[in-house]
Coordinates of N, CA and C and ligand atoms in Angstrom, one line a residue:
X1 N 1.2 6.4 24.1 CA 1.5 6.9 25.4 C 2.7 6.2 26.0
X2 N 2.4 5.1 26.0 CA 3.9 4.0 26.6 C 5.3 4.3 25.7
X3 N 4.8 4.0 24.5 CA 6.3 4.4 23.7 C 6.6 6.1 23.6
X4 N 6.0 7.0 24.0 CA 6.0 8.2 24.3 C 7.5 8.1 25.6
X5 N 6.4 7.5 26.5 CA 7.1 7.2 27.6 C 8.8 6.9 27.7
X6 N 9.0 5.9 26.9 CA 10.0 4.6 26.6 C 10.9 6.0 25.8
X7 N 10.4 6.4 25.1 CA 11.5 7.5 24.4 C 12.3 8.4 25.2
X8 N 11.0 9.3 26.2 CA 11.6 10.0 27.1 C 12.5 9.7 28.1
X9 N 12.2 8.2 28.6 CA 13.1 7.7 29.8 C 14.5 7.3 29.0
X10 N 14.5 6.6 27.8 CA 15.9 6.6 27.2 C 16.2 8.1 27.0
X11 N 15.8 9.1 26.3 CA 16.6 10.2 26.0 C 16.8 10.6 27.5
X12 N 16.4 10.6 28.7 CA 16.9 11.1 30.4 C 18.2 10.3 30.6
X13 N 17.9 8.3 30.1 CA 18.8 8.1 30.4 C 20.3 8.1 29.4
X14 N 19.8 8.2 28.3 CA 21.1 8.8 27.5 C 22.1 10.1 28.2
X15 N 21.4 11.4 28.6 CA 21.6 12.6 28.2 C 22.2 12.0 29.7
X16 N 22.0 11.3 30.9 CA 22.5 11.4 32.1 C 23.9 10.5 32.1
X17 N 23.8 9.8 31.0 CA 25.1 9.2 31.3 C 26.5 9.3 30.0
X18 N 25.7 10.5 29.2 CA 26.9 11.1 28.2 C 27.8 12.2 28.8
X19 N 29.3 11.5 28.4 CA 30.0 12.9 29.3 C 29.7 14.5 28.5
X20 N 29.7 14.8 29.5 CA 29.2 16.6 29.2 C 30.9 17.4 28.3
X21 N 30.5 18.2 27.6 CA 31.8 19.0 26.8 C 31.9 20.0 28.0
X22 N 33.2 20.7 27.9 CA 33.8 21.5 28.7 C 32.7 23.2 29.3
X23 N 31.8 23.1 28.0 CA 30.4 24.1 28.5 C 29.2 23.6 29.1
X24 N 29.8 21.9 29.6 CA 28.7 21.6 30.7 C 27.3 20.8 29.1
X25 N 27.7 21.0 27.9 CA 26.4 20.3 27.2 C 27.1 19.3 26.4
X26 N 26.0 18.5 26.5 CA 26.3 16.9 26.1 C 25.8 16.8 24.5
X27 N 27.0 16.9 23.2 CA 26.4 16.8 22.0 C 25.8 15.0 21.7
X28 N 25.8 14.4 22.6 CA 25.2 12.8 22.2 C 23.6 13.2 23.2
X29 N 23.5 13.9 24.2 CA 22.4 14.6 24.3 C 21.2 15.1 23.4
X30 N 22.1 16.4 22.9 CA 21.8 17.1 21.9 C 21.2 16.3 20.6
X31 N 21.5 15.1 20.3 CA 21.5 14.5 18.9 C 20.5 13.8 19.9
X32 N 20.3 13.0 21.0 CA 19.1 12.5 21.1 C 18.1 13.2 21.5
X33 N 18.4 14.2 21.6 CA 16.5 15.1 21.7 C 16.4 15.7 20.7
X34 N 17.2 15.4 19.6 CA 17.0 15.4 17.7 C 16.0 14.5 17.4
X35 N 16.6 13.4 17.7 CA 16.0 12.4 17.4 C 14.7 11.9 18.4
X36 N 14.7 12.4 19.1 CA 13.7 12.5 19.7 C 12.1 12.9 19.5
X37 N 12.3 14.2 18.6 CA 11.8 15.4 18.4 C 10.7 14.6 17.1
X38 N 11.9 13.7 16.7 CA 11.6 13.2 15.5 C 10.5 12.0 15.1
X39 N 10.7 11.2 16.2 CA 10.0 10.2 16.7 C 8.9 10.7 17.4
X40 N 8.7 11.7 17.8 CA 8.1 11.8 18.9 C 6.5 12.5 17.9
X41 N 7.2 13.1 17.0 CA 6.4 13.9 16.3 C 5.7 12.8 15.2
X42 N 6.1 11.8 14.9 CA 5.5 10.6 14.0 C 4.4 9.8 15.2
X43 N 5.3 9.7 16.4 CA 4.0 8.9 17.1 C 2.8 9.9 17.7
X44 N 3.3 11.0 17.3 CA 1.7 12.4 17.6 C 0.8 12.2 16.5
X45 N 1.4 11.7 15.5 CA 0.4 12.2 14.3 C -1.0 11.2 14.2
X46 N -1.9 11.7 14.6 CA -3.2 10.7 14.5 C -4.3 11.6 13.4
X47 N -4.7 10.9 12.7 CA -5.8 11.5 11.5 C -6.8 12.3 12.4
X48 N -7.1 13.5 12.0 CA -7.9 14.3 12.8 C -8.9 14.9 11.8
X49 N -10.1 14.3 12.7 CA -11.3 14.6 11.8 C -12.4 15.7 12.8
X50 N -12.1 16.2 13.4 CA -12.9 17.6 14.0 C -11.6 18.6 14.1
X51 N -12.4 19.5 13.3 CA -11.2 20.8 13.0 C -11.8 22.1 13.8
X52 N -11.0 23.4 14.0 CA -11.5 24.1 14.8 C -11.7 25.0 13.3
X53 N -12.6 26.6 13.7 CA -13.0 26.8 12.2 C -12.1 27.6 11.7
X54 N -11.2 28.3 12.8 CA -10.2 29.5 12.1 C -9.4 28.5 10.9
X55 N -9.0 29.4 10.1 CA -8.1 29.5 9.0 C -6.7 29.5 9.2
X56 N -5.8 28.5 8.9 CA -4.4 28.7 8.8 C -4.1 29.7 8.0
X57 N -3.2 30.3 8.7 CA -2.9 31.5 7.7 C -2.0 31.2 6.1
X58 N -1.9 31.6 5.3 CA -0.9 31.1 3.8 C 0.7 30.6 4.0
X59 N 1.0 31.7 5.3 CA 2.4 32.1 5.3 C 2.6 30.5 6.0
X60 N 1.7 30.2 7.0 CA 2.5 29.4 8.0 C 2.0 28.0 6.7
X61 N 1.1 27.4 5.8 CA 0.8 26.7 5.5 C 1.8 27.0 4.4
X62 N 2.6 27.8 3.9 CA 3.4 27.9 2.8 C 4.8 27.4 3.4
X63 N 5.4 27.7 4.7 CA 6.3 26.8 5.7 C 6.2 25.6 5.2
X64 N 5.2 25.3 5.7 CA 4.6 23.7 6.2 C 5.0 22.9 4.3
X65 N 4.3 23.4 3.4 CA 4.8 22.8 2.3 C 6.1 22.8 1.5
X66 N 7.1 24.1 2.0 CA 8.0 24.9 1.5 C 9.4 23.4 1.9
X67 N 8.6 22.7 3.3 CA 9.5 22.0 4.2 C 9.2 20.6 3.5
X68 N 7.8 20.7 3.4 CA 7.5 19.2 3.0 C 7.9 18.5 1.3
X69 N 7.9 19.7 0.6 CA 8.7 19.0 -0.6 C 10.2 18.8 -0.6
X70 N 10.5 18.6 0.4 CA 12.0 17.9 0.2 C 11.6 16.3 0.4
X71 N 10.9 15.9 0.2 CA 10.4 14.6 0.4 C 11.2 13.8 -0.7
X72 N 11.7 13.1 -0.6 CA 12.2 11.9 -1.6 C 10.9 11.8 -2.7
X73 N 11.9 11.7 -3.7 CA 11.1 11.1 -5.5 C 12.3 10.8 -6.3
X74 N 11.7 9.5 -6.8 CA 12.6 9.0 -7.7 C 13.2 9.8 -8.9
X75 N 14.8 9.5 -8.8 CA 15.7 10.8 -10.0 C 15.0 12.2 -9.4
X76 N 14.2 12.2 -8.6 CA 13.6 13.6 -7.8 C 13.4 14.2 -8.9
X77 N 12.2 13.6 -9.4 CA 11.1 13.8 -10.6 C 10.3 14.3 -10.3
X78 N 9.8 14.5 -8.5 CA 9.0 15.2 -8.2 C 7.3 15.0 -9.0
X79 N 6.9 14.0 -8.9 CA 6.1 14.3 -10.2 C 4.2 14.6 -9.4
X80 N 4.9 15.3 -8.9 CA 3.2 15.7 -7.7 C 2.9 17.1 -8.6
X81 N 1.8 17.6 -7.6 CA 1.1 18.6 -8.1 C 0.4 19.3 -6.8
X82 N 0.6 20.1 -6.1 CA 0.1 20.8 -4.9 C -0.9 21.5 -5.2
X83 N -2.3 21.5 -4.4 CA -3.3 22.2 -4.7 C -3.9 22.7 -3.0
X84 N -3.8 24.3 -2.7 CA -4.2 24.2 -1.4 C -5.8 25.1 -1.9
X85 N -6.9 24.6 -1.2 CA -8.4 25.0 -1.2 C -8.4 25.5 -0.1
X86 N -8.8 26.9 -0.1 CA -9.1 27.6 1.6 C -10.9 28.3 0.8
X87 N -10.4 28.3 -0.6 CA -11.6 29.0 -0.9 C -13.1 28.2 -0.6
X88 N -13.9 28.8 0.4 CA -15.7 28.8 0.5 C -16.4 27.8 -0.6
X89 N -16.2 28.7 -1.5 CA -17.3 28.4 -2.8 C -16.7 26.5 -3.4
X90 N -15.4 26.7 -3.6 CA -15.4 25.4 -3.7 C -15.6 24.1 -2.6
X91 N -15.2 24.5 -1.4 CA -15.2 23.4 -0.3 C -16.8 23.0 -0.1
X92 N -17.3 24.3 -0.7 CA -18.8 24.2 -0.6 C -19.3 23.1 -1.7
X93 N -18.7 23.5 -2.9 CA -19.2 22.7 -3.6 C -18.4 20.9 -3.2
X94 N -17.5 20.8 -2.9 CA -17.3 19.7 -2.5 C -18.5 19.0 -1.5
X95 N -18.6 20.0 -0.2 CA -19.5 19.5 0.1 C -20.6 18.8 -0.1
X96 N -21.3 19.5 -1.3 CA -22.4 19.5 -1.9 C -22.6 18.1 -2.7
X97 N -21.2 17.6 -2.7 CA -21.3 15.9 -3.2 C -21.2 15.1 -2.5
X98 N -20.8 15.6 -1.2 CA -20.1 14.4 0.2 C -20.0 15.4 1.1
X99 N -21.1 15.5 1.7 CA -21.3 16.8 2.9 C -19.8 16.3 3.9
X100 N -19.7 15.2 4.7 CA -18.8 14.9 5.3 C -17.4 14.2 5.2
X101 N -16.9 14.3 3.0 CA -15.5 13.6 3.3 C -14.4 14.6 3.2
X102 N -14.5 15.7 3.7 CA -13.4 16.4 4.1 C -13.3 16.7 5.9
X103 N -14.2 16.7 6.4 CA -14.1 16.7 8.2 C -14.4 18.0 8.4
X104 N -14.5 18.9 7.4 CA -14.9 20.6 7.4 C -13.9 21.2 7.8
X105 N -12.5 20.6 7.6 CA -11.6 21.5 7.7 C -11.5 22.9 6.9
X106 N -10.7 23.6 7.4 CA -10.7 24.9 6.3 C -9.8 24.9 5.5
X107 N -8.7 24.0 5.4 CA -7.7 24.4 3.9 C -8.3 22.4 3.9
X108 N -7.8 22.1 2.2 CA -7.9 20.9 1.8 C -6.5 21.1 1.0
X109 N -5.9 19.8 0.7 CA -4.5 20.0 0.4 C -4.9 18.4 -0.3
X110 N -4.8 19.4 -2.2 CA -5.3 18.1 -3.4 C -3.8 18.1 -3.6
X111 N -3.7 16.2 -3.5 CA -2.2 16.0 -4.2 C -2.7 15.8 -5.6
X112 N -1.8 16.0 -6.8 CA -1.9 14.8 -8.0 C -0.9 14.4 -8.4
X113 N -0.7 13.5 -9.1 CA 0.2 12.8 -9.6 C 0.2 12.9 -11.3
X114 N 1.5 12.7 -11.4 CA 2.1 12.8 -13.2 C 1.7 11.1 -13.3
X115 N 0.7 11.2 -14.2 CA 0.5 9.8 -14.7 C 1.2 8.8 -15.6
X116 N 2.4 10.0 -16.0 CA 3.7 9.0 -17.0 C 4.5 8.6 -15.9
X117 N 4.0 8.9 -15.0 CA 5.5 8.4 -14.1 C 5.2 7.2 -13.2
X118 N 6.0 6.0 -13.4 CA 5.9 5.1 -13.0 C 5.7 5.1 -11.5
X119 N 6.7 5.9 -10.6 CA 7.2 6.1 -9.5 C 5.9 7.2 -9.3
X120 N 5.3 7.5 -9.3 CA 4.3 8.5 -9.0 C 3.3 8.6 -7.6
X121 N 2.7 7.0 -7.5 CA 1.9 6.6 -6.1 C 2.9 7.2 -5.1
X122 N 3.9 6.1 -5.3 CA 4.8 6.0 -4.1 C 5.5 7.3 -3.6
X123 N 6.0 8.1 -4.7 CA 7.0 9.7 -4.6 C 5.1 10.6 -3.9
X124 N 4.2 10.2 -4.4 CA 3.0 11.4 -3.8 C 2.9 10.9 -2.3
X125 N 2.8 9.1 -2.2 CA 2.2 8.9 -0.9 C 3.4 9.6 0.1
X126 N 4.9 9.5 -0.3 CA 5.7 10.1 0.5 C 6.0 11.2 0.6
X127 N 5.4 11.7 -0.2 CA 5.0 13.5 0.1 C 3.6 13.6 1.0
X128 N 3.2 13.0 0.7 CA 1.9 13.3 1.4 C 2.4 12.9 2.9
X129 N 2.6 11.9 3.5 CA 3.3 11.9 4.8 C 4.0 12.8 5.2
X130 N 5.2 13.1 4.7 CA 5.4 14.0 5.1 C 4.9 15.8 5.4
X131 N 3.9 15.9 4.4 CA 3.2 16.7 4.7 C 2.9 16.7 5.8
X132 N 2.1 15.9 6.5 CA 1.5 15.7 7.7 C 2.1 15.1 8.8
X133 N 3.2 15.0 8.3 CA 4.1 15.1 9.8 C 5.0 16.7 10.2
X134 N 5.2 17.2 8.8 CA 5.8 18.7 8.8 C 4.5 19.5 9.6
X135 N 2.9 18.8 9.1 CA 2.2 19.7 10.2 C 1.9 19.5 10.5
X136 N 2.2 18.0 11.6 CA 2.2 17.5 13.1 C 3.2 18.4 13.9
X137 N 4.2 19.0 13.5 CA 5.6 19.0 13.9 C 5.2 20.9 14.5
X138 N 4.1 21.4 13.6 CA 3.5 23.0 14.0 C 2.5 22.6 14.6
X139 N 2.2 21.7 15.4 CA 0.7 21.2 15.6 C -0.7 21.9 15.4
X140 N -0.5 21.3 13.8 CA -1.4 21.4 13.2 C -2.0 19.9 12.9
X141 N -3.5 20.1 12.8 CA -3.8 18.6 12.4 C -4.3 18.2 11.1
X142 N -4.3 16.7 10.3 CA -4.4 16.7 9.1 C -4.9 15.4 9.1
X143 N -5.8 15.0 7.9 CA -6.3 13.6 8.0 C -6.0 13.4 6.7
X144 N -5.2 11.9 5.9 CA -5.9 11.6 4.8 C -6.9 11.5 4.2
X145 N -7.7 12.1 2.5 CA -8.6 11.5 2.5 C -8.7 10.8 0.9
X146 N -8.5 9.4 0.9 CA -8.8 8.9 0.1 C -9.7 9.0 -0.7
X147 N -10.9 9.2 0.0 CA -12.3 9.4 -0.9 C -12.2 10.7 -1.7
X148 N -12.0 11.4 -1.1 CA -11.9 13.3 -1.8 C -11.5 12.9 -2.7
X149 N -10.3 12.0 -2.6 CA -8.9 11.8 -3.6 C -10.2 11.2 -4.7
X150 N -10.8 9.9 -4.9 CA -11.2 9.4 -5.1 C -12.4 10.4 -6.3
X151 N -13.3 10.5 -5.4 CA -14.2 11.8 -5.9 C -14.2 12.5 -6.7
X152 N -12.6 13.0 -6.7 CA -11.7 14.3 -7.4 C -11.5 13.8 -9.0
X153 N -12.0 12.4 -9.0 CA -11.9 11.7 -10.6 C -12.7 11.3 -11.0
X154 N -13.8 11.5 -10.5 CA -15.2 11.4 -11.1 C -15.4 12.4 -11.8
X155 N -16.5 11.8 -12.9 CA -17.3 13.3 -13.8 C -17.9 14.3 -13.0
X156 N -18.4 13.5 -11.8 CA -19.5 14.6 -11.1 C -18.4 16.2 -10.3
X157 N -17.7 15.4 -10.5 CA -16.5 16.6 -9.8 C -15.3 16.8 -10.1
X158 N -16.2 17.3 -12.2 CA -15.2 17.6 -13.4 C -14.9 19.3 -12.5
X159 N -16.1 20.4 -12.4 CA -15.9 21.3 -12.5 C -15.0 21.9 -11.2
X160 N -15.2 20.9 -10.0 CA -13.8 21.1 -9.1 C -12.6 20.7 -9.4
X161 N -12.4 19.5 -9.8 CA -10.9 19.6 -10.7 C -10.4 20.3 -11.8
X162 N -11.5 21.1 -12.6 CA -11.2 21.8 -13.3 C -10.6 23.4 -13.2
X163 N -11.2 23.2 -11.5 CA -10.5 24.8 -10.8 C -9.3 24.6 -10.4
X164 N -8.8 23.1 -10.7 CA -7.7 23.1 -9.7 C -6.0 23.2 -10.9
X165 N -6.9 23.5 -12.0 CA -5.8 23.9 -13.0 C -4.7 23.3 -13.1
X166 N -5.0 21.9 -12.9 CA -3.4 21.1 -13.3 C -3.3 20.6 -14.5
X167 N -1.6 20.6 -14.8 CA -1.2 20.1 -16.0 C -1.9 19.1 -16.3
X168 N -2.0 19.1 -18.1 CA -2.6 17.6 -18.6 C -1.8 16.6 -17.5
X169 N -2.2 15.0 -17.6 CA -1.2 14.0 -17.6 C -1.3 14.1 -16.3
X170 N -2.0 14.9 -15.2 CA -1.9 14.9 -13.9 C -3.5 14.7 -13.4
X171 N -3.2 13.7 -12.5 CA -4.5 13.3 -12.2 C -4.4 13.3 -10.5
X172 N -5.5 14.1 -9.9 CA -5.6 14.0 -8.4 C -5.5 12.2 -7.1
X173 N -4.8 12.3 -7.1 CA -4.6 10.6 -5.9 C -4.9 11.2 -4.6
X174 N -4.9 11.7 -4.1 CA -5.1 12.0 -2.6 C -5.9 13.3 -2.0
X175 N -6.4 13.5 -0.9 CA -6.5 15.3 -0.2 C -6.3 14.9 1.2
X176 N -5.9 16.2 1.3 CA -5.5 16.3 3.0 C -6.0 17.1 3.6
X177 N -6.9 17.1 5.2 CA -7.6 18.1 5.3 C -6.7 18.2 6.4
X178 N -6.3 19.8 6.4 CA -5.8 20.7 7.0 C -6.1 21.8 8.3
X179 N -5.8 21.9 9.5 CA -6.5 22.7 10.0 C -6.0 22.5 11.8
X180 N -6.3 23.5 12.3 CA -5.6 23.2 13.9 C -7.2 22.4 14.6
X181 N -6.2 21.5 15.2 CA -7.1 20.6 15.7 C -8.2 20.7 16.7
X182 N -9.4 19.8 16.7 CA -10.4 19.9 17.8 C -10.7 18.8 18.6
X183 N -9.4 17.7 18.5 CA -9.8 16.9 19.2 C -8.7 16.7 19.2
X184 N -8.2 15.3 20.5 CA -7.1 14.6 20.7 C -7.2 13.4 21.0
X185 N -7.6 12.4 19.2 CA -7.6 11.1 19.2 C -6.9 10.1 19.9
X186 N -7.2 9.0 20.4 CA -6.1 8.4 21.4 C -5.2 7.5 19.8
X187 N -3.9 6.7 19.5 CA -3.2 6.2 18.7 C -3.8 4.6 18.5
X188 N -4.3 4.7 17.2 CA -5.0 3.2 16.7 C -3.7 2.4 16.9
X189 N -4.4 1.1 17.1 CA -3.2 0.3 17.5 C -2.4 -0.2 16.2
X190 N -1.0 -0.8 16.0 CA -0.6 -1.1 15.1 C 0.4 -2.5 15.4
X191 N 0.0 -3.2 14.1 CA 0.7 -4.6 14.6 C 2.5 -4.9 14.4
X192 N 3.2 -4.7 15.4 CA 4.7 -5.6 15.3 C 4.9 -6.7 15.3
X193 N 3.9 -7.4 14.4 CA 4.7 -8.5 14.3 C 4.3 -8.9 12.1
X194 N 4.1 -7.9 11.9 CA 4.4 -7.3 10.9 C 6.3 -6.8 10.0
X195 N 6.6 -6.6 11.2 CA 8.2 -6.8 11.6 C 9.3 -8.1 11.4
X196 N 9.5 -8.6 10.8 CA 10.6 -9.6 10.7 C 11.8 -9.3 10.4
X197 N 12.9 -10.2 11.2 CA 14.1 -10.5 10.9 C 14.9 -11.4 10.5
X198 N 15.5 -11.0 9.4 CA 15.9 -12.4 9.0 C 17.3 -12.3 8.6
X199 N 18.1 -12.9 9.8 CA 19.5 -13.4 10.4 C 20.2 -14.4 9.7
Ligands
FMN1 C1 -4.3 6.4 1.6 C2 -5.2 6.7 2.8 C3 -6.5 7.1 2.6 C4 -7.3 7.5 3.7 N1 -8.6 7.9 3.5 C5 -9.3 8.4 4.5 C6 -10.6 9.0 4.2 O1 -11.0 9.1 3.1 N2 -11.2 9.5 5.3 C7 -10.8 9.4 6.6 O2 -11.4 9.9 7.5 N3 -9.6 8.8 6.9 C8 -8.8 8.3 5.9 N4 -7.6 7.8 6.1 C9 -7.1 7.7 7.5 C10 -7.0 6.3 8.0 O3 -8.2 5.8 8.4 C11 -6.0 6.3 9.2 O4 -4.7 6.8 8.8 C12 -5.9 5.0 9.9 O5 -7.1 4.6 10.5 C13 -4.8 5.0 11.0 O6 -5.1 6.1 12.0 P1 -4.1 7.3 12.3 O7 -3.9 8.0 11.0 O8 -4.8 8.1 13.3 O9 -2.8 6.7 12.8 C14 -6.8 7.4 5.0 C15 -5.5 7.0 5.2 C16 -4.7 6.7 4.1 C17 -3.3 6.3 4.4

């Protein structure tokens, strides 16, 4: 909320004291309610674990990932694997192993990863962020879920990864549960002094 705050009073006082172009609009303005937009949308994003039940529609969840693979990967090897679950029968069967590690969202979004590729954690986890900031940005809400991820590589939930038809050599790391939000978590605190400089 404070750094919400601290954003907005600098982009007022930016935009008030940049001279304006001859049509009265200020392009150092302009560039900070860019960057604004930008920041502002990273400090929204909080893991959201009560979903509402409607269904994202394909088109707008096809946006949302159409935007999110421009994500950096080393030599942009890209070495992920997109899997979106809207279907019943499987979320069901997820359930059926872990009634509560997807939050009952209605789409699940399985990352995997190319297991030859060295760079693979890192190029997925930074896809996966940005995932979920591309659908912070439609406010939509999204939670990591390790465990699913997790799960997803067990025997007992050969026959759900087996629906999820990925290349050999590709093994599930992450899921994302997807869905317009039912709550509005307050922001877990995070430590700056984590932060060094060295001068
Ligand atoms: C790799 C990873 C795995 C996570 N796994 C889970 C999970 O299985 N279930 C869950 O509810 N949250 C999971 N989270 C969410 C974290 O608990 C959450 O990001 C953290 O508490 C910070 O809160 P925030 O996302 O609201 O900022 C995971 C986050 C990350 C980055």
């Amino acid at each position: 909320m404070k750094l919400n705050f601290l954003f907005l009073t600098a982009a007022i006082i930016l935009a008030s004291c940049t001279p304006k172009s001859p049509e009265g609009e200020s392009p150092v303005a302009k560039e900070a309610d860019k960057k604004q937009i930008v920041a502002e949308t990273i400090l929204n994003r909080h893991s959201i674990r009560s979903f509402k039940p409607e269904q994202v529609p394909q088109e707008v969840i096809d946006t949302l990932l159409r935007t999110a693979i421009n994500a950096p990967s080393a030599n942009n090897k890209q070495p992920w694997e997109i899997r979106v679950i809207q279907k019943v029968e499987i979320l069901d069967k997820i359930k059926a192993l872990n009634a509560g590690i997807f939050h009952n969202s209605p789409t699940v979004i399985v990352i995997a990863k190319d297991k030859n590729n060295p760079s693979a954690d890192l190029d997925c986890g930074i896809l996966s962020q940005t995932i979920m900031l591309a659908a912070e940005s439609m406010d939509l809400g999204t939670c990591p879920l390790g465990g699913l991820g997790r799960l997803l590589t067990t025997p007992e939930a050969k026959e759900i990864t087996d629906s999820l038809e990925l290349p050999e050599d590709y093994e599930v790391i992450l899921a994302i549960s997807l869905g317009y939000k039912n709550e509005t978590p307050e922001a877990k605190p995070r430590d700056a002094s984590k932060i060094k400089y060295i001068n």
